[in-house]
Amino acid sequence: MKNFLSYSLGVVLFMALFFCCLSCSSSDDDETTGNGTNPTPSQQKVPTPDAGNDLYGIICDNGGNPLKDVVVSDGYQCVATDSRGFYQMKRNEKAEFVSYSIPAEYKAKSTQFYQKLTSAKEYDFKLDKLADSENHFYLVAMADPQVTNNKEISRFTEETLHDLKAVLSTLQLPVYGICLGDIVNNKPEHMRAMKTLLNSTTMPMFPCIGNHDKDPQTDKSVPRTTTTYTRQFGPLNYSFNRGKVHFICLDNIIFSNSDEYVGGFSDEQVEWMRQDLQYVPKNNLVIVYYHIPIRNSNIQNRDAILSLLKEFNHVKLMCGHTHYNQNFQITTPIQVEERITGAACGAWWHGVICADGTPNGYAIYEINGNEFVDNYYKSTRFDRSFQIRLHHGDATFGGDYGIFNYNLTSDYVVANIWNYDSSWHVGIYEDDVYMGEMTYHAYKPDAWAGGYMLGILNRNPENYSPTSAHEFVYKLHNPHAKVRVVATDGYGNTYTQTDFVSDIFSAVQYQ
């Protein structure tokens, strides 16, 4: 423990000096301009737009060949290029960016698919064609880095990014990343440093905005703004394509003042998404990602957004915000799975777990064509095989501020399986004899996570005691038997656990 603290202090001091300089510096580079230029990419003369259209341009490939049917947007409307590679529209008075929905056949660069709008009317783009099809690729979904200070930036760098880069070095297919919001924690001054870090891997990262990424206001009656975020990351609502997958990113946080917000979508977003989807083949996989889960019916324009997806055969929703991992089935107005991803920062960097006992980490999906063919939750600093934590039924955890237990006797087994969904089977063996499946049980809170977060750290129960929707129990026939829990997911992956956790140390730090 002493060596660990000494090492951590050294890292923190080094990173604090580095990121303090990075976060506090200012230059013209802070201003997002997409590819930074407004070139005319082909030799042909730019056509004259129709009367009233004041936003237009040409999209071509690196050889100067015009590209037809590329979808272009100002964030409020969508149009497609014609055979000349020409697009045109009447610019919305509130528009800040012009962007194109990256075609599947062209390279996806997260900083080059948009330009910031100025007084100019013409904005041209040049695209790099891929050498091969990318119908088969990996997707990394990361939620809530949510850094508050240089120490947490250091932890994100040394823990999350170090782990992610090691994983990326082993993957043989193309990889793309999405960050599901709350990149910073009410600290706009750290946004630039986090942009640098998120873009420091070998994969492009396409983020969405979270509630803590919006700029707090001095006048508390004024809703937060998105100025710092868009300066670094560009459009709030955009789309791109990889293989047979269409990604849609949305800002779904609505502030009524500087402190109070709800989840939801504006009428303008609904219309923008309707226009965007009209260019997408109905058999493509559509992945819509945003920050706040929309499983609850009180989300503004929720049904309108979901209804737009009715005609598509393959749809997934992805989000973060909750600081726990849960795969939730929405049943109305459509049936669709919402993948709520555990936080990179866990429970706000207090220890190395989320509030439900899920380890700090991120999700990895393998996509082939229009289907998920594999998925697992990658716990930071653990092997992929780590998917289960076991406790004895009579285990108690806590400290000066409370004691938590599972209210069971010692002949029970409790299993926390954080990436569980209804396709999983959770079996148990006694002395290598299969005894059947464990029984699903939701705990609020998980006694192990609650014992640390609430009983020892005295954190706020409203944030640190969620229902753990992925736990199982089983009563042993032989209380002295050798126990083995085997969980099989919907892709045929089998995960095994035999070790029981009876102390709190692995919630505090990595072993």
Short mmCIF file of C-alpha atoms in Angstrom, two decimals:
data_model
loop_
_atom_site.label_atom_id
_atom_site.label_comp_id
_atom_site.label_asym_id
_atom_site.label_seq_id
_atom_site.Cartn_x
_atom_site.Cartn_y
_atom_site.Cartn_z
CA MET A 1 0.00 0.00 0.00
CA LYS A 2 2.90 2.36 0.83
CA ASN A 3 4.61 1.68 -2.52
CA PHE A 4 1.32 2.18 -4.34
CA LEU A 5 0.76 5.56 -2.66
CA SER A 6 4.33 6.69 -3.41
CA TYR A 7 3.98 5.73 -7.07
CA SER A 8 0.57 7.42 -7.31
CA LEU A 9 1.88 10.62 -5.74
CA GLY A 10 4.74 10.76 -8.23
CA VAL A 11 2.42 10.26 -11.17
CA VAL A 12 -0.02 12.85 -9.86
CA LEU A 13 2.69 15.50 -9.39
CA PHE A 14 4.07 14.93 -12.89
CA MET A 15 0.69 14.94 -14.58
CA ALA A 16 -0.51 17.92 -12.56
CA LEU A 17 2.36 20.04 -13.87
CA PHE A 18 1.78 18.84 -17.43
CA PHE A 19 -1.97 19.28 -17.54
CA CYS A 20 -1.93 22.52 -15.63
CA CYS A 21 0.14 23.99 -18.44
CA LEU A 22 -2.05 22.35 -21.07
CA SER A 23 -5.37 23.34 -19.51
CA CYS A 24 -4.41 26.91 -18.72
CA SER A 25 -2.78 27.74 -22.04
CA SER A 26 -4.77 29.47 -24.72
CA SER A 27 -4.22 29.85 -28.43
CA ASP A 28 -6.06 29.96 -31.69
CA ASP A 29 -5.91 26.15 -31.68
CA ASP A 30 -8.68 26.17 -29.05
CA GLU A 31 -11.17 27.22 -31.69
CA THR A 32 -12.65 24.24 -33.53
CA THR A 33 -12.67 24.64 -37.30
CA GLY A 34 -12.95 21.02 -38.38
CA ASN A 35 -10.27 20.57 -41.03
CA GLY A 36 -9.17 24.14 -40.46
CA THR A 37 -9.52 25.25 -44.09
CA ASN A 38 -12.15 26.13 -46.61
CA PRO A 39 -10.55 24.92 -49.86
CA THR A 40 -12.06 24.41 -53.27
CA PRO A 41 -11.18 20.71 -53.62
CA SER A 42 -11.88 20.23 -57.33
CA GLN A 43 -10.89 22.10 -60.43
CA GLN A 44 -14.47 22.57 -61.54
CA LYS A 45 -16.25 25.84 -61.00
CA VAL A 46 -18.53 25.89 -57.96
CA PRO A 47 -22.14 26.01 -59.25
CA THR A 48 -24.32 28.98 -58.48
CA PRO A 49 -26.76 28.05 -55.69
CA ASP A 50 -30.48 28.48 -56.03
CA ALA A 51 -31.93 31.81 -54.96
CA GLY A 52 -32.08 32.12 -51.17
CA ASN A 53 -29.52 29.37 -50.44
CA ASP A 54 -26.54 30.75 -48.58
CA LEU A 55 -24.72 27.59 -47.43
CA TYR A 56 -23.17 25.44 -50.12
CA GLY A 57 -20.04 23.73 -51.35
CA ILE A 58 -18.46 20.82 -53.17
CA ILE A 59 -17.46 17.45 -51.73
CA CYS A 60 -14.93 15.41 -53.67
CA ASP A 61 -12.30 12.73 -53.14
CA ASN A 62 -8.57 13.30 -53.05
CA GLY A 63 -8.40 13.01 -56.82
CA GLY A 64 -10.81 15.88 -57.24
CA ASN A 65 -13.67 13.60 -58.30
CA PRO A 66 -17.07 14.87 -57.13
CA LEU A 67 -18.94 12.61 -54.70
CA LYS A 68 -22.68 12.09 -55.13
CA ASP A 69 -25.19 11.36 -52.33
CA VAL A 70 -23.04 12.56 -49.43
CA VAL A 71 -25.40 13.86 -46.74
CA VAL A 72 -24.59 17.36 -45.47
CA SER A 73 -26.14 19.18 -42.51
CA ASP A 74 -26.06 22.46 -40.61
CA GLY A 75 -27.44 20.66 -37.54
CA TYR A 76 -31.04 21.55 -38.38
CA GLN A 77 -31.56 20.14 -41.89
CA CYS A 78 -29.99 17.58 -44.20
CA VAL A 79 -29.37 17.59 -47.95
CA ALA A 80 -27.39 15.33 -50.27
CA THR A 81 -24.77 16.23 -52.87
CA ASP A 82 -25.73 15.91 -56.53
CA SER A 83 -23.71 14.38 -59.38
CA ARG A 84 -21.41 17.42 -59.29
CA GLY A 85 -20.65 16.83 -55.59
CA PHE A 86 -22.54 20.05 -54.91
CA TYR A 87 -24.77 20.69 -51.89
CA GLN A 88 -26.80 23.74 -51.02
CA MET A 89 -29.28 24.89 -48.38
CA LYS A 90 -30.71 27.93 -46.63
CA ARG A 91 -28.56 28.22 -43.53
CA ASN A 92 -30.46 28.04 -40.24
CA GLU A 93 -29.89 31.23 -38.30
CA LYS A 94 -28.85 29.23 -35.21
CA ALA A 95 -26.43 26.94 -37.06
CA GLU A 96 -22.83 26.86 -35.83
CA PHE A 97 -21.32 24.14 -38.02
CA VAL A 98 -21.67 22.47 -41.38
CA SER A 99 -20.84 18.77 -41.40
CA TYR A 100 -21.15 15.74 -43.62
CA SER A 101 -22.30 12.28 -42.58
CA ILE A 102 -19.10 10.34 -43.22
CA PRO A 103 -19.83 7.76 -45.97
CA ALA A 104 -18.95 4.16 -45.19
CA GLU A 105 -16.45 3.98 -48.06
CA TYR A 106 -14.34 6.87 -46.78
CA LYS A 107 -12.01 7.39 -43.83
CA ALA A 108 -13.64 8.51 -40.60
CA LYS A 109 -11.71 11.33 -38.98
CA SER A 110 -13.42 12.76 -35.93
CA THR A 111 -11.89 16.22 -36.40
CA GLN A 112 -12.37 16.61 -40.16
CA PHE A 113 -16.04 15.98 -40.95
CA TYR A 114 -17.19 19.51 -40.08
CA GLN A 115 -16.27 23.16 -40.32
CA LYS A 116 -17.25 26.04 -38.08
CA LEU A 117 -19.51 28.49 -39.84
CA THR A 118 -18.31 32.05 -40.33
CA SER A 119 -19.56 34.83 -42.57
CA ALA A 120 -18.54 32.76 -45.60
CA LYS A 121 -21.13 30.89 -47.65
CA GLU A 122 -19.00 28.22 -49.33
CA TYR A 123 -17.58 25.24 -47.38
CA ASP A 124 -15.89 22.45 -49.32
CA PHE A 125 -14.65 19.06 -48.14
CA LYS A 126 -12.16 16.53 -49.46
CA LEU A 127 -12.57 12.86 -48.43
CA ASP A 128 -10.01 10.04 -48.33
CA LYS A 129 -11.27 6.75 -49.74
CA LEU A 130 -10.71 3.59 -47.71
CA ALA A 131 -8.49 0.88 -49.18
CA ASP A 132 -10.89 -1.88 -48.12
CA SER A 133 -14.46 -2.31 -46.87
CA GLU A 134 -15.01 -1.94 -43.12
CA ASN A 135 -18.14 -4.02 -42.72
CA HIS A 136 -16.40 -5.85 -39.88
CA PHE A 137 -15.04 -3.65 -37.07
CA TYR A 138 -14.87 -3.02 -33.33
CA LEU A 139 -16.67 -0.28 -31.44
CA VAL A 140 -15.44 1.03 -28.09
CA ALA A 141 -18.10 2.76 -25.97
CA MET A 142 -16.72 4.83 -23.11
CA ALA A 143 -18.89 6.73 -20.64
CA ASP A 144 -18.20 9.43 -18.06
CA PRO A 145 -14.49 10.07 -17.70
CA GLN A 146 -15.79 13.09 -15.74
CA VAL A 147 -12.53 14.60 -14.55
CA THR A 148 -12.58 17.40 -12.00
CA ASN A 149 -8.89 18.11 -11.46
CA ASN A 150 -5.38 17.21 -12.59
CA LYS A 151 -5.25 14.21 -10.27
CA GLU A 152 -8.27 12.71 -12.00
CA ILE A 153 -6.86 13.55 -15.43
CA SER A 154 -3.76 11.65 -14.34
CA ARG A 155 -5.85 8.65 -13.28
CA PHE A 156 -7.76 8.69 -16.55
CA THR A 157 -4.44 8.73 -18.41
CA GLU A 158 -2.61 6.12 -16.38
CA GLU A 159 -5.56 3.78 -15.79
CA THR A 160 -8.23 4.08 -18.48
CA LEU A 161 -6.18 5.18 -21.48
CA HIS A 162 -3.25 2.93 -20.64
CA ASP A 163 -5.62 -0.03 -20.46
CA LEU A 164 -7.44 0.95 -23.65
CA LYS A 165 -4.26 1.40 -25.66
CA ALA A 166 -3.08 -2.05 -24.59
CA VAL A 167 -6.38 -3.56 -25.79
CA LEU A 168 -6.27 -1.65 -29.08
CA SER A 169 -2.82 -3.05 -29.80
CA THR A 170 -4.29 -6.57 -29.82
CA LEU A 171 -7.28 -5.95 -32.11
CA GLN A 172 -6.89 -6.95 -35.76
CA LEU A 173 -9.94 -5.15 -37.17
CA PRO A 174 -10.62 -1.41 -37.57
CA VAL A 175 -11.73 0.22 -34.31
CA TYR A 176 -13.90 3.28 -33.68
CA GLY A 177 -14.79 4.92 -30.40
CA ILE A 178 -17.73 6.84 -29.02
CA CYS A 179 -17.60 8.76 -25.75
CA LEU A 180 -21.01 8.95 -24.09
CA GLY A 181 -20.70 12.30 -22.36
CA ASP A 182 -19.50 13.90 -19.13
CA ILE A 183 -15.96 14.22 -20.37
CA VAL A 184 -15.29 16.75 -17.62
CA ASN A 185 -17.06 17.46 -14.33
CA ASN A 186 -18.22 21.09 -14.49
CA LYS A 187 -14.66 22.13 -15.34
CA PRO A 188 -14.55 23.66 -18.84
CA GLU A 189 -10.87 24.48 -18.39
CA HIS A 190 -10.04 20.77 -18.70
CA MET A 191 -11.93 20.21 -21.97
CA ARG A 192 -8.96 20.89 -24.21
CA ALA A 193 -6.68 18.49 -22.30
CA MET A 194 -9.35 15.78 -22.48
CA LYS A 195 -9.75 16.30 -26.22
CA THR A 196 -6.03 15.69 -26.60
CA LEU A 197 -6.22 12.54 -24.50
CA LEU A 198 -9.32 11.11 -26.16
CA ASN A 199 -7.65 11.59 -29.55
CA SER A 200 -4.34 10.08 -28.42
CA THR A 201 -5.18 6.48 -29.30
CA THR A 202 -5.07 4.71 -32.67
CA MET A 203 -8.87 4.95 -33.07
CA PRO A 204 -11.01 7.97 -33.97
CA MET A 205 -13.21 9.06 -31.05
CA PHE A 206 -16.66 10.52 -31.70
CA PRO A 207 -18.05 12.08 -28.49
CA CYS A 208 -21.42 13.36 -27.35
CA ILE A 209 -22.00 16.05 -24.75
CA GLY A 210 -22.99 15.34 -21.14
CA ASN A 211 -24.69 17.53 -18.57
CA HIS A 212 -21.38 18.22 -16.81
CA ASP A 213 -19.78 19.22 -20.14
CA LYS A 214 -22.01 22.28 -20.46
CA ASP A 215 -20.68 25.59 -19.19
CA PRO A 216 -21.95 26.70 -15.75
CA GLN A 217 -23.18 30.28 -15.68
CA THR A 218 -22.39 33.03 -13.20
CA ASP A 219 -26.04 34.06 -13.35
CA LYS A 220 -27.65 30.89 -12.01
CA SER A 221 -30.98 31.72 -13.67
CA VAL A 222 -29.39 31.32 -17.12
CA PRO A 223 -29.23 27.85 -18.72
CA ARG A 224 -25.79 26.40 -19.34
CA THR A 225 -24.18 26.86 -22.73
CA THR A 226 -22.17 24.50 -24.94
CA THR A 227 -19.46 26.95 -26.02
CA THR A 228 -16.43 25.18 -24.53
CA TYR A 229 -17.52 21.75 -25.72
CA THR A 230 -18.27 22.78 -29.30
CA ARG A 231 -15.03 24.77 -29.49
CA GLN A 232 -13.16 21.52 -28.94
CA PHE A 233 -15.42 18.81 -30.37
CA GLY A 234 -17.66 20.49 -32.94
CA PRO A 235 -21.34 19.69 -33.64
CA LEU A 236 -23.70 18.49 -30.91
CA ASN A 237 -25.90 16.50 -33.31
CA TYR A 238 -24.30 14.63 -36.19
CA SER A 239 -24.09 11.26 -37.90
CA PHE A 240 -21.54 9.04 -39.60
CA ASN A 241 -21.40 5.62 -41.27
CA ARG A 242 -19.15 2.60 -40.90
CA GLY A 243 -19.84 -0.48 -43.02
CA LYS A 244 -23.56 -1.17 -42.70
CA VAL A 245 -23.90 0.85 -39.50
CA HIS A 246 -25.30 4.37 -39.23
CA PHE A 247 -24.34 6.26 -36.05
CA ILE A 248 -26.40 9.18 -34.75
CA CYS A 249 -25.06 11.40 -31.95
CA LEU A 250 -27.51 13.59 -30.01
CA ASP A 251 -27.36 16.14 -27.20
CA ASN A 252 -30.17 15.08 -24.87
CA ILE A 253 -29.67 17.43 -21.91
CA ILE A 254 -32.03 20.37 -21.46
CA PHE A 255 -31.07 22.93 -18.79
CA SER A 256 -33.73 25.27 -17.39
CA ASN A 257 -31.11 27.25 -15.44
CA SER A 258 -27.46 26.76 -14.59
CA ASP A 259 -28.13 23.93 -12.13
CA GLU A 260 -31.35 22.15 -13.12
CA TYR A 261 -31.73 19.92 -16.16
CA VAL A 262 -33.82 17.10 -17.59
CA GLY A 263 -33.23 14.55 -20.30
CA GLY A 264 -34.91 15.20 -23.60
CA PHE A 265 -34.81 16.26 -27.23
CA SER A 266 -36.02 19.42 -28.93
CA ASP A 267 -38.52 19.49 -31.79
CA GLU A 268 -35.65 20.69 -33.99
CA GLN A 269 -33.61 17.59 -33.12
CA VAL A 270 -36.53 15.33 -33.99
CA GLU A 271 -36.84 17.01 -37.39
CA TRP A 272 -33.09 16.87 -38.01
CA MET A 273 -32.99 13.16 -37.18
CA ARG A 274 -36.01 12.51 -39.43
CA GLN A 275 -34.21 14.14 -42.33
CA ASP A 276 -30.95 12.33 -41.57
CA LEU A 277 -32.63 8.91 -41.48
CA GLN A 278 -34.31 9.34 -44.85
CA TYR A 279 -30.93 8.67 -46.48
CA VAL A 280 -30.23 5.47 -44.50
CA PRO A 281 -31.05 1.99 -45.90
CA LYS A 282 -33.73 0.34 -43.77
CA ASN A 283 -31.66 -2.81 -43.24
CA ASN A 284 -28.66 -0.97 -41.83
CA LEU A 285 -27.91 -1.13 -38.11
CA VAL A 286 -28.71 2.25 -36.56
CA ILE A 287 -26.86 3.10 -33.34
CA VAL A 288 -28.20 6.20 -31.59
CA TYR A 289 -26.04 7.48 -28.75
CA TYR A 290 -26.49 10.27 -26.22
CA HIS A 291 -25.75 10.86 -22.53
CA ILE A 292 -28.87 10.41 -20.37
CA PRO A 293 -30.84 7.11 -20.57
CA ILE A 294 -34.24 7.47 -22.22
CA ARG A 295 -35.84 4.35 -20.72
CA ASN A 296 -38.26 6.52 -18.71
CA SER A 297 -41.34 7.95 -20.40
CA ASN A 298 -40.79 11.44 -18.94
CA ILE A 299 -37.96 12.17 -21.38
CA GLN A 300 -39.05 15.06 -23.61
CA ASN A 301 -39.79 13.91 -27.20
CA ARG A 302 -38.69 10.38 -26.31
CA ASP A 303 -41.49 8.69 -28.23
CA ALA A 304 -40.97 10.95 -31.22
CA ILE A 305 -37.30 9.99 -31.43
CA LEU A 306 -37.99 6.28 -30.95
CA SER A 307 -40.84 6.29 -33.46
CA LEU A 308 -38.43 7.50 -36.14
CA LEU A 309 -36.65 4.15 -35.75
CA LYS A 310 -39.71 1.95 -36.28
CA GLU A 311 -38.94 1.19 -39.90
CA PHE A 312 -35.41 -0.01 -39.19
CA ASN A 313 -34.79 -3.70 -38.58
CA HIS A 314 -31.66 -3.29 -36.46
CA VAL A 315 -31.41 -0.59 -33.77
CA LYS A 316 -29.33 -0.12 -30.62
CA LEU A 317 -29.29 2.74 -28.13
CA MET A 318 -26.18 3.66 -26.10
CA CYS A 319 -25.69 6.08 -23.21
CA GLY A 320 -23.91 6.67 -19.90
CA HIS A 321 -24.71 9.13 -17.07
CA THR A 322 -25.74 6.67 -14.34
CA HIS A 323 -22.30 5.41 -13.27
CA TYR A 324 -23.50 1.83 -13.38
CA ASN A 325 -23.80 -0.80 -16.09
CA GLN A 326 -27.20 -2.02 -17.25
CA ASN A 327 -28.63 -3.47 -20.43
CA PHE A 328 -32.23 -2.32 -20.48
CA GLN A 329 -35.09 -3.44 -22.73
CA ILE A 330 -37.38 -0.60 -23.84
CA THR A 331 -40.76 -1.95 -24.95
CA THR A 332 -42.70 1.12 -26.10
CA PRO A 333 -43.21 2.71 -28.58
CA ILE A 334 -40.72 0.23 -30.06
CA GLN A 335 -38.80 -2.71 -28.67
CA VAL A 336 -35.15 -1.74 -28.47
CA GLU A 337 -32.19 -2.34 -26.20
CA GLU A 338 -30.60 0.59 -24.39
CA ARG A 339 -27.02 -0.19 -23.38
CA ILE A 340 -26.19 1.93 -20.31
CA THR A 341 -22.41 1.80 -20.02
CA GLY A 342 -20.54 1.78 -16.72
CA ALA A 343 -18.33 4.80 -16.08
CA ALA A 344 -14.65 5.10 -16.89
CA CYS A 345 -14.34 7.04 -13.63
CA GLY A 346 -16.46 4.52 -11.74
CA ALA A 347 -18.18 6.25 -8.84
CA TRP A 348 -16.58 9.62 -9.57
CA TRP A 349 -13.00 8.36 -9.06
CA HIS A 350 -13.73 7.21 -5.49
CA GLY A 351 -12.01 3.85 -5.64
CA VAL A 352 -12.04 1.64 -8.74
CA ILE A 353 -15.70 0.60 -9.01
CA CYS A 354 -19.01 2.05 -10.10
CA ALA A 355 -21.81 2.57 -7.62
CA ASP A 356 -23.31 -0.87 -8.41
CA GLY A 357 -20.05 -2.79 -8.07
CA THR A 358 -19.25 -2.76 -11.79
CA PRO A 359 -15.52 -2.14 -12.19
CA ASN A 360 -14.27 1.08 -13.78
CA GLY A 361 -14.08 0.39 -17.51
CA TYR A 362 -15.71 0.59 -20.92
CA ALA A 363 -17.59 -1.61 -23.40
CA ILE A 364 -16.25 -3.30 -26.53
CA TYR A 365 -18.51 -4.45 -29.37
CA GLU A 366 -17.63 -6.48 -32.45
CA ILE A 367 -19.89 -5.59 -35.37
CA ASN A 368 -20.14 -7.57 -38.60
CA GLY A 369 -22.51 -6.20 -41.21
CA ASN A 370 -25.63 -5.01 -39.40
CA GLU A 371 -25.28 -7.16 -36.29
CA PHE A 372 -23.40 -7.31 -33.01
CA VAL A 373 -21.43 -10.56 -33.08
CA ASP A 374 -19.68 -10.05 -29.73
CA ASN A 375 -19.68 -7.74 -26.75
CA TYR A 376 -17.98 -7.58 -23.39
CA TYR A 377 -17.39 -5.09 -20.63
CA LYS A 378 -13.66 -4.41 -20.28
CA SER A 379 -12.78 -3.75 -16.65
CA THR A 380 -9.80 -1.43 -16.29
CA ARG A 381 -6.62 -3.37 -15.47
CA PHE A 382 -8.41 -6.71 -15.63
CA ASP A 383 -8.45 -9.35 -18.31
CA ARG A 384 -11.52 -9.74 -20.49
CA SER A 385 -12.37 -12.90 -18.54
CA PHE A 386 -13.19 -10.89 -15.40
CA GLN A 387 -16.98 -10.64 -15.61
CA ILE A 388 -18.19 -12.01 -12.24
CA ARG A 389 -17.66 -11.16 -8.58
CA LEU A 390 -18.76 -13.64 -5.88
CA HIS A 391 -19.74 -13.07 -2.25
CA HIS A 392 -20.96 -15.34 0.53
CA GLY A 393 -24.56 -14.71 1.51
CA ASP A 394 -23.69 -13.67 5.07
CA ALA A 395 -20.93 -11.24 4.06
CA THR A 396 -21.13 -7.78 5.62
CA PHE A 397 -19.32 -4.66 4.47
CA GLY A 398 -19.09 -1.14 5.79
CA GLY A 399 -17.60 1.14 8.40
CA ASP A 400 -18.37 4.05 10.65
CA TYR A 401 -21.25 5.27 8.49
CA GLY A 402 -23.16 2.03 8.04
CA ILE A 403 -23.02 -1.74 7.59
CA PHE A 404 -24.48 -3.45 4.51
CA ASN A 405 -25.27 -7.09 3.83
CA TYR A 406 -27.24 -9.37 1.49
CA ASN A 407 -29.54 -10.56 4.29
CA LEU A 408 -28.72 -14.21 3.54
CA THR A 409 -27.08 -17.05 5.42
CA SER A 410 -23.59 -18.44 4.81
CA ASP A 411 -24.90 -21.27 2.61
CA TYR A 412 -25.91 -18.80 -0.11
CA VAL A 413 -23.80 -17.58 -3.01
CA VAL A 414 -24.24 -14.05 -4.44
CA ALA A 415 -22.90 -13.32 -7.94
CA ASN A 416 -22.59 -9.84 -9.46
CA ILE A 417 -22.43 -10.17 -13.28
CA TRP A 418 -22.26 -6.59 -14.54
CA ASN A 419 -22.80 -7.12 -18.30
CA TYR A 420 -25.78 -9.44 -17.84
CA ASP A 421 -28.79 -9.25 -20.12
CA SER A 422 -31.72 -11.60 -20.67
CA SER A 423 -29.76 -13.72 -23.16
CA TRP A 424 -27.30 -14.88 -20.49
CA HIS A 425 -27.43 -18.18 -18.59
CA VAL A 426 -25.90 -18.25 -15.11
CA GLY A 427 -25.13 -21.76 -13.87
CA ILE A 428 -23.53 -23.02 -10.67
CA TYR A 429 -21.50 -26.12 -9.79
CA GLU A 430 -20.94 -27.77 -6.43
CA ASP A 431 -17.84 -29.96 -6.35
CA ASP A 432 -17.82 -29.90 -10.18
CA VAL A 433 -21.42 -31.13 -10.40
CA TYR A 434 -23.81 -28.85 -12.29
CA MET A 435 -26.67 -27.83 -9.99
CA GLY A 436 -28.74 -25.60 -12.26
CA GLU A 437 -29.12 -21.87 -12.81
CA MET A 438 -28.84 -19.19 -10.17
CA THR A 439 -31.84 -16.98 -9.34
CA TYR A 440 -31.92 -13.37 -10.49
CA HIS A 441 -32.07 -10.83 -7.67
CA ALA A 442 -31.79 -7.02 -7.81
CA TYR A 443 -30.14 -5.42 -4.78
CA LYS A 444 -30.35 -1.76 -3.77
CA PRO A 445 -27.58 -1.20 -3.10
CA ASP A 446 -25.14 -3.99 -3.75
CA ALA A 447 -23.85 -4.68 -0.24
CA TRP A 448 -20.18 -4.74 -1.25
CA ALA A 449 -20.29 -1.47 -3.24
CA GLY A 450 -22.63 0.16 -0.73
CA GLY A 451 -20.44 -0.89 2.18
CA TYR A 452 -17.53 0.99 0.66
CA MET A 453 -19.25 4.02 -0.89
CA LEU A 454 -21.79 4.63 1.87
CA GLY A 455 -20.51 2.80 4.94
CA ILE A 456 -16.87 3.88 4.66
CA LEU A 457 -16.76 6.99 2.44
CA ASN A 458 -20.13 8.40 3.59
CA ARG A 459 -21.10 9.42 0.04
CA ASN A 460 -24.56 10.68 -0.90
CA PRO A 461 -26.98 7.70 -1.13
CA GLU A 462 -28.87 9.40 -3.97
CA ASN A 463 -25.83 8.96 -6.20
CA TYR A 464 -24.03 5.99 -4.68
CA SER A 465 -26.75 3.43 -3.99
CA PRO A 466 -28.39 2.46 -7.28
CA THR A 467 -30.21 -0.80 -7.83
CA SER A 468 -27.73 -3.40 -9.03
CA ALA A 469 -29.76 -5.00 -11.81
CA HIS A 470 -27.36 -7.86 -12.51
CA GLU A 471 -27.05 -10.02 -9.39
CA PHE A 472 -27.90 -13.67 -8.73
CA VAL A 473 -28.29 -15.86 -5.65
CA TYR A 474 -28.18 -19.60 -5.00
CA LYS A 475 -28.58 -21.74 -1.85
CA LEU A 476 -25.93 -24.45 -1.64
CA HIS A 477 -26.93 -28.05 -1.01
CA ASN A 478 -23.54 -28.58 0.61
CA PRO A 479 -22.32 -25.46 2.45
CA HIS A 480 -18.76 -26.81 2.28
CA ALA A 481 -18.76 -27.58 -1.44
CA LYS A 482 -16.25 -26.18 -3.89
CA VAL A 483 -18.23 -23.56 -5.84
CA ARG A 484 -17.90 -22.58 -9.49
CA VAL A 485 -20.18 -20.08 -11.20
CA VAL A 486 -20.28 -20.26 -15.01
CA ALA A 487 -22.04 -17.53 -16.97
CA THR A 488 -22.63 -17.77 -20.72
CA ASP A 489 -23.62 -14.68 -22.68
CA GLY A 490 -25.76 -14.45 -25.80
CA TYR A 491 -22.69 -14.71 -28.06
CA GLY A 492 -21.57 -18.02 -26.58
CA ASN A 493 -18.75 -16.60 -24.44
CA THR A 494 -18.34 -18.45 -21.15
CA TYR A 495 -17.01 -16.77 -18.01
CA THR A 496 -16.05 -18.62 -14.82
CA GLN A 497 -15.48 -17.49 -11.25
CA THR A 498 -14.48 -19.49 -8.18
CA ASP A 499 -12.98 -16.82 -5.92
CA PHE A 500 -15.07 -15.10 -3.25
CA VAL A 501 -14.53 -11.47 -2.22
CA SER A 502 -14.85 -10.98 1.52
CA ASP A 503 -12.99 -7.68 2.01
CA ILE A 504 -13.31 -4.17 0.67
CA PHE A 505 -9.77 -3.64 -0.64
CA SER A 506 -10.47 -4.39 -4.30
CA ALA A 507 -13.08 -1.64 -4.32
CA VAL A 508 -10.47 0.85 -3.11
CA GLN A 509 -7.57 0.08 -5.43
CA TYR A 510 -6.32 -2.38 -8.00
CA GLN A 511 -4.72 -5.51 -6.59
#
